[in-house]
Short mmCIF file of C-alpha atoms in Angstrom, two decimals:
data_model
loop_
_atom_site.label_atom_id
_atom_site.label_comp_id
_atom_site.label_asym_id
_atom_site.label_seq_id
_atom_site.Cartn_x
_atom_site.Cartn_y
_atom_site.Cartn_z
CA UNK A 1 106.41 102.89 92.18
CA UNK A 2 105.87 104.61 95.69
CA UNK A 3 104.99 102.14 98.43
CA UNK A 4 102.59 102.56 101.72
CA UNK A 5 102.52 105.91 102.58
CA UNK A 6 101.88 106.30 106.65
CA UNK A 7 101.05 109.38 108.31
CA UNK A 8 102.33 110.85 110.82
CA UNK A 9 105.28 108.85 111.48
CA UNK A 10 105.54 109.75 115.22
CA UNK A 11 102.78 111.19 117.51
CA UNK A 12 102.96 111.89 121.48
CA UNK A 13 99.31 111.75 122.77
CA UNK A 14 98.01 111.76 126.41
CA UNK A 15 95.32 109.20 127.90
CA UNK A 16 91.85 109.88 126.82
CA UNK A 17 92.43 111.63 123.65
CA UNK A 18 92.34 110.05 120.24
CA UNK A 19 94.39 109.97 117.10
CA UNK A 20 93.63 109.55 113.45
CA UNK A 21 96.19 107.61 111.66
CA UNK A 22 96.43 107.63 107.54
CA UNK A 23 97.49 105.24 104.83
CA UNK A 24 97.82 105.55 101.56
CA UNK A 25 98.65 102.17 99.65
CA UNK A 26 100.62 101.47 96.48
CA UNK A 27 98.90 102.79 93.53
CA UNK A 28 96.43 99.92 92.02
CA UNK A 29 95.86 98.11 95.53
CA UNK A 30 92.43 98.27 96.69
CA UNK A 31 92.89 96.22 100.17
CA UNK A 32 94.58 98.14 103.32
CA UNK A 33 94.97 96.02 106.50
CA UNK A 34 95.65 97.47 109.44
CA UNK A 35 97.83 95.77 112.45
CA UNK A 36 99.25 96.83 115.89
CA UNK A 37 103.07 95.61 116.93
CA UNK A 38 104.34 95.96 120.85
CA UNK A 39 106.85 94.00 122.06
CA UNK A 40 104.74 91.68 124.46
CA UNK A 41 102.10 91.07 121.98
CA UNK A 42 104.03 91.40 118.57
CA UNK A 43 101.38 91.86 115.37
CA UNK A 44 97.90 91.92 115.94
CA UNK A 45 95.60 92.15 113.54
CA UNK A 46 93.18 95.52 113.57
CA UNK A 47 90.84 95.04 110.69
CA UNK A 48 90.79 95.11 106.79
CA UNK A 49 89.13 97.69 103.80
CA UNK A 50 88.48 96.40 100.38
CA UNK A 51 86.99 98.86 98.32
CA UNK A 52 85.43 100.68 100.96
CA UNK A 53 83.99 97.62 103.13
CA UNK A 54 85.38 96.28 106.13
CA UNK A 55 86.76 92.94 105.22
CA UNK A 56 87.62 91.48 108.45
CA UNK A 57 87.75 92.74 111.79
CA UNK A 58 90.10 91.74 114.82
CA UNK A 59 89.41 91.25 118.13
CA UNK A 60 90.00 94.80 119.45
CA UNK A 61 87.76 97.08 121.45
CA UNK A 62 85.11 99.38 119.58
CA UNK A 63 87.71 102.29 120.34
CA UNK A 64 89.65 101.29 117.74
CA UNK A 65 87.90 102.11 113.48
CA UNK A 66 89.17 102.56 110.93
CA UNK A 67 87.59 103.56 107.04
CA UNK A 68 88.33 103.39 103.70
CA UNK A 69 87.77 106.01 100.76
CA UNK A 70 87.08 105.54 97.13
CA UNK A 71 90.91 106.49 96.73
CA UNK A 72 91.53 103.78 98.91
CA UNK A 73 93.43 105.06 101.38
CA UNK A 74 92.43 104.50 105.04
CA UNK A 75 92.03 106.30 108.39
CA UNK A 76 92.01 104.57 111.43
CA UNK A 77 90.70 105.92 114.70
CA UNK A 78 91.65 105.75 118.06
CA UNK A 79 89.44 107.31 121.07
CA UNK A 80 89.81 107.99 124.55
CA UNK A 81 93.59 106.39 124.10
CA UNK A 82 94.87 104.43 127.33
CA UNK A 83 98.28 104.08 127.88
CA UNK A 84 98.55 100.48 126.24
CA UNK A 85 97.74 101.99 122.92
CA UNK A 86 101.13 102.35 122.95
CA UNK A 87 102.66 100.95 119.51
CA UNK A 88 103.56 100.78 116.44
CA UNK A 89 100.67 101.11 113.96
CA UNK A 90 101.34 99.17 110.79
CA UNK A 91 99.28 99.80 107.36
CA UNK A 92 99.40 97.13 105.09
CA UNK A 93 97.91 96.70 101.18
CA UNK A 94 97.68 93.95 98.62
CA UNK A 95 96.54 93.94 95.13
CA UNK A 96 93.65 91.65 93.87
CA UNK A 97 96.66 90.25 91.07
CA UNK A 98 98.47 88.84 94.41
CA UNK A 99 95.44 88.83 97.51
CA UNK A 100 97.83 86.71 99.61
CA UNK A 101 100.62 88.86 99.65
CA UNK A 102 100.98 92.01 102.02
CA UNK A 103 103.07 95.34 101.62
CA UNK A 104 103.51 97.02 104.45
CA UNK A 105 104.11 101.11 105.14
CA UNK A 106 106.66 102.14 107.64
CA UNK A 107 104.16 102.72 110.79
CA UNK A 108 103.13 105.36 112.83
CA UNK A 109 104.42 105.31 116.08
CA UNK A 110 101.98 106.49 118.84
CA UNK A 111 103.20 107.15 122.54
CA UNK A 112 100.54 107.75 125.22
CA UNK A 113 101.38 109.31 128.44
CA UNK B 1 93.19 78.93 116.43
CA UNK B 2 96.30 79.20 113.99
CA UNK B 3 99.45 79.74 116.21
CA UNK B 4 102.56 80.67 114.73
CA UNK B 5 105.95 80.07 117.02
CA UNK B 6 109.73 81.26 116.17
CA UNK B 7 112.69 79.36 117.89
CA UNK B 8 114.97 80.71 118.65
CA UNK B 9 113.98 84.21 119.62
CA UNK B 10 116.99 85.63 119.15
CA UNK B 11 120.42 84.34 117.52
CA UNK B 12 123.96 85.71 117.17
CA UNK B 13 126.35 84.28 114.39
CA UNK B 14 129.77 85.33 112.78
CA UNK B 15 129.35 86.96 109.22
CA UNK B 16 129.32 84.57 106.62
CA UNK B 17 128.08 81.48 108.43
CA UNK B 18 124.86 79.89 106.89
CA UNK B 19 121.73 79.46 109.06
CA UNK B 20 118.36 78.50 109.41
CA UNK B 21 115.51 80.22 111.42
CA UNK B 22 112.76 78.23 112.26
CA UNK B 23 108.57 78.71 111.74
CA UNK B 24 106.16 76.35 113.32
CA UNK B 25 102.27 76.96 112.73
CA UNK B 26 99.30 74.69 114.76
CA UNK B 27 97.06 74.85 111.57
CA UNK B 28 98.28 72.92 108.48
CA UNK B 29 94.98 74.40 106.43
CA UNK B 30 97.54 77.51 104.92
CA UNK B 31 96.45 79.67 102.06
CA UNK B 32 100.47 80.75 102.26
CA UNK B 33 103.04 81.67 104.27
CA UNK B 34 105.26 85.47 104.23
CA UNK B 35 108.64 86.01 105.67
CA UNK B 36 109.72 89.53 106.46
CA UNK B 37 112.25 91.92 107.58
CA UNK B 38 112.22 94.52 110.43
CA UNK B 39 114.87 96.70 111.37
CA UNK B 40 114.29 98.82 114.40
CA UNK B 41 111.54 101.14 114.59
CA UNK B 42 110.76 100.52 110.87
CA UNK B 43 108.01 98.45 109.15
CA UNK B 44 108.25 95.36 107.71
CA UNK B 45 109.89 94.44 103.99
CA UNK B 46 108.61 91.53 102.48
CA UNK B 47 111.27 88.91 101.63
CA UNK B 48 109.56 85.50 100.10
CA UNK B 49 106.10 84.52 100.26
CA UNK B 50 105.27 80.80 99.58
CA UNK B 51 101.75 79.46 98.19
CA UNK B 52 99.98 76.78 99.78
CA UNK B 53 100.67 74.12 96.93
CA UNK B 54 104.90 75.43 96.82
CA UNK B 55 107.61 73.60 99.07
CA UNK B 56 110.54 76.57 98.59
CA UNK B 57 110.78 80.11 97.58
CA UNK B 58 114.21 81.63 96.68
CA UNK B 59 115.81 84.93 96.58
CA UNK B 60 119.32 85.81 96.52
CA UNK B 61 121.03 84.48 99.63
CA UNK B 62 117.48 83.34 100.88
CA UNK B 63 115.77 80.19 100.59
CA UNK B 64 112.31 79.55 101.98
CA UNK B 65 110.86 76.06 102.40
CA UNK B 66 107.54 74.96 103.68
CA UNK B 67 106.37 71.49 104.72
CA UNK B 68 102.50 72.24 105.65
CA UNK B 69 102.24 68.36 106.71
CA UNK B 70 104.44 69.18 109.58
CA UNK B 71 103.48 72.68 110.33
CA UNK B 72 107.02 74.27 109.75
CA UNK B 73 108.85 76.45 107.14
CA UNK B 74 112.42 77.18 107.25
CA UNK B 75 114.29 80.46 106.16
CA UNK B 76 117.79 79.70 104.84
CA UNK B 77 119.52 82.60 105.07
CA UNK B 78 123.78 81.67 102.92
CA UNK B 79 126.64 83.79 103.71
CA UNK B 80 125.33 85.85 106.42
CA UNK B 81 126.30 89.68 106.33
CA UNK B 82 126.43 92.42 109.13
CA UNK B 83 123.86 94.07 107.53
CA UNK B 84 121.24 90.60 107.61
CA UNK B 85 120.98 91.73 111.10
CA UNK B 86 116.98 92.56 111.21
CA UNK B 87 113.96 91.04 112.84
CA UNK B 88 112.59 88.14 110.83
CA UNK B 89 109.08 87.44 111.22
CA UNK B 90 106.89 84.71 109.94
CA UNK B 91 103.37 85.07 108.72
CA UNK B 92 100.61 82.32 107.95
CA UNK B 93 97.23 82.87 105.96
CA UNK B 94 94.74 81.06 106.89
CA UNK B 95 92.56 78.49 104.22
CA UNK B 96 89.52 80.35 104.35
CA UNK B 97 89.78 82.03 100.53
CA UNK B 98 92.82 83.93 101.29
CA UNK B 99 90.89 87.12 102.62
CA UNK B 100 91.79 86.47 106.06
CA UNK B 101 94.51 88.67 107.70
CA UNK B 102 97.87 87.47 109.09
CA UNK B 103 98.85 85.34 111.93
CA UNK B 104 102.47 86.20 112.79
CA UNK B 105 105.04 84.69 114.94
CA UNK B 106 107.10 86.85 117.78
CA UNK B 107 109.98 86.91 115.11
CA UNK B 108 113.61 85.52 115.66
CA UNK B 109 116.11 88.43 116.37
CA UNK B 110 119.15 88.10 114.02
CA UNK B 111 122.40 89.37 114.77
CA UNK B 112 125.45 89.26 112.44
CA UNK B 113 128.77 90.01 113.67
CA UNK B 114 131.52 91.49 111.71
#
């Protein structure tokens, strides 16, 4: 069974572009979280899809979205990047069978100059 | 606001000595609680995850307990191998139906020594 699928792995990007990052979750789960790691502020908590919806949302600017499709996998979005966008972008799903339990996808690693 | 704190941040034992890494959270009101694995640069590989009404959750050489009275869970990790050496983090849900995301602790750097 193939697990979170994250793409692209690594991306360079320079301030005040944006970047689309994609998840695909294991087959069957219908809920992909989204969270940002960097080493001062570890794992933050983007936002959430179930079947389409946004679940939850953190507390990060309007720069940041995100969507999910009827496939369930998930873009995020980030515009007009500033250099602490810097991170590691980690996808995350869970099936309804086991809601409380998370599977994460390797990340996508964006660098902003 | 749920705040989840790992001591010690960082730890460094000979290979095959048992230890425990520590997981404190401010909000006893848990729907569960996740430990995980990182390894640099990669993401993070579930290892035990431990509902509300459990007190342990065991795998192999690992041995999660949780005392939500107290606010702490404890990952026993037995016979500690070079290749143990990862990032653990901890992770509290919150009560609130269990569609809430995450809360994670800065994680406790493991380091295993041959």
């Amino acid at each position: 069974k193939a697990g979170v699928t994250q793409t692209p792995r690594y991306l360079i990007k320079t301030r005040g572009q944006q970047v689309t990052l994609s998840c695909s979750p294991i087959s069957g789960h219908r809920s992909v979280s989204w969270y940002q790691q960097t080493p001062g502020q570890g794992l933050q908590f983007l936002f959430e899809y179930f079947s389409e919806t946004q679940r939850n949302k953190g507390n990060f600017p309007g720069r940041f979205s995100g969507r999910q499709f009827s496939n369930s996998r998930s873009e995020m979005n980030v515009s007009t990047l500033e250099l602490g966008d810097s991170a590691l972008y980690l996808c995350a799903s869970s099936s309804l069978r086991a809601p409380g339990e998370l599977f994460f996808g390797e990340g996508s690693r964006l660098t902003v100059l | 606001k749920q705040e989840v704190t790992q001591i010690p941040a960082a730890l460094s034992v000979p290979e095959g000595e048992n230890l425990v890494l520590n997981c404190s959270f401010t909000d006893s009101a848990i729907y569960n609680l996740q430990w995980f694995r990182q390894d640099p640069g990669k993401g993070l590989t579930s290892l035990l995850l431990i509902q509300s009404s459990q007190r342990e959750q065991t795998s192999g050489r690992l041995n999660a307990s949780l005392d939500k009275s107290s606010g702490r869970s404890t990952l026993y990790i037995a016979a500690s191998q070079p290749g143990d050496s990862a990032t653990y983090l901890c992770a509290v849900r919150i009560l609130e139906g269990g569609n809430t995301p995450l809360v994670f602790g800065k994680g406790t750097r493991l380091s295993v020594i041959a």
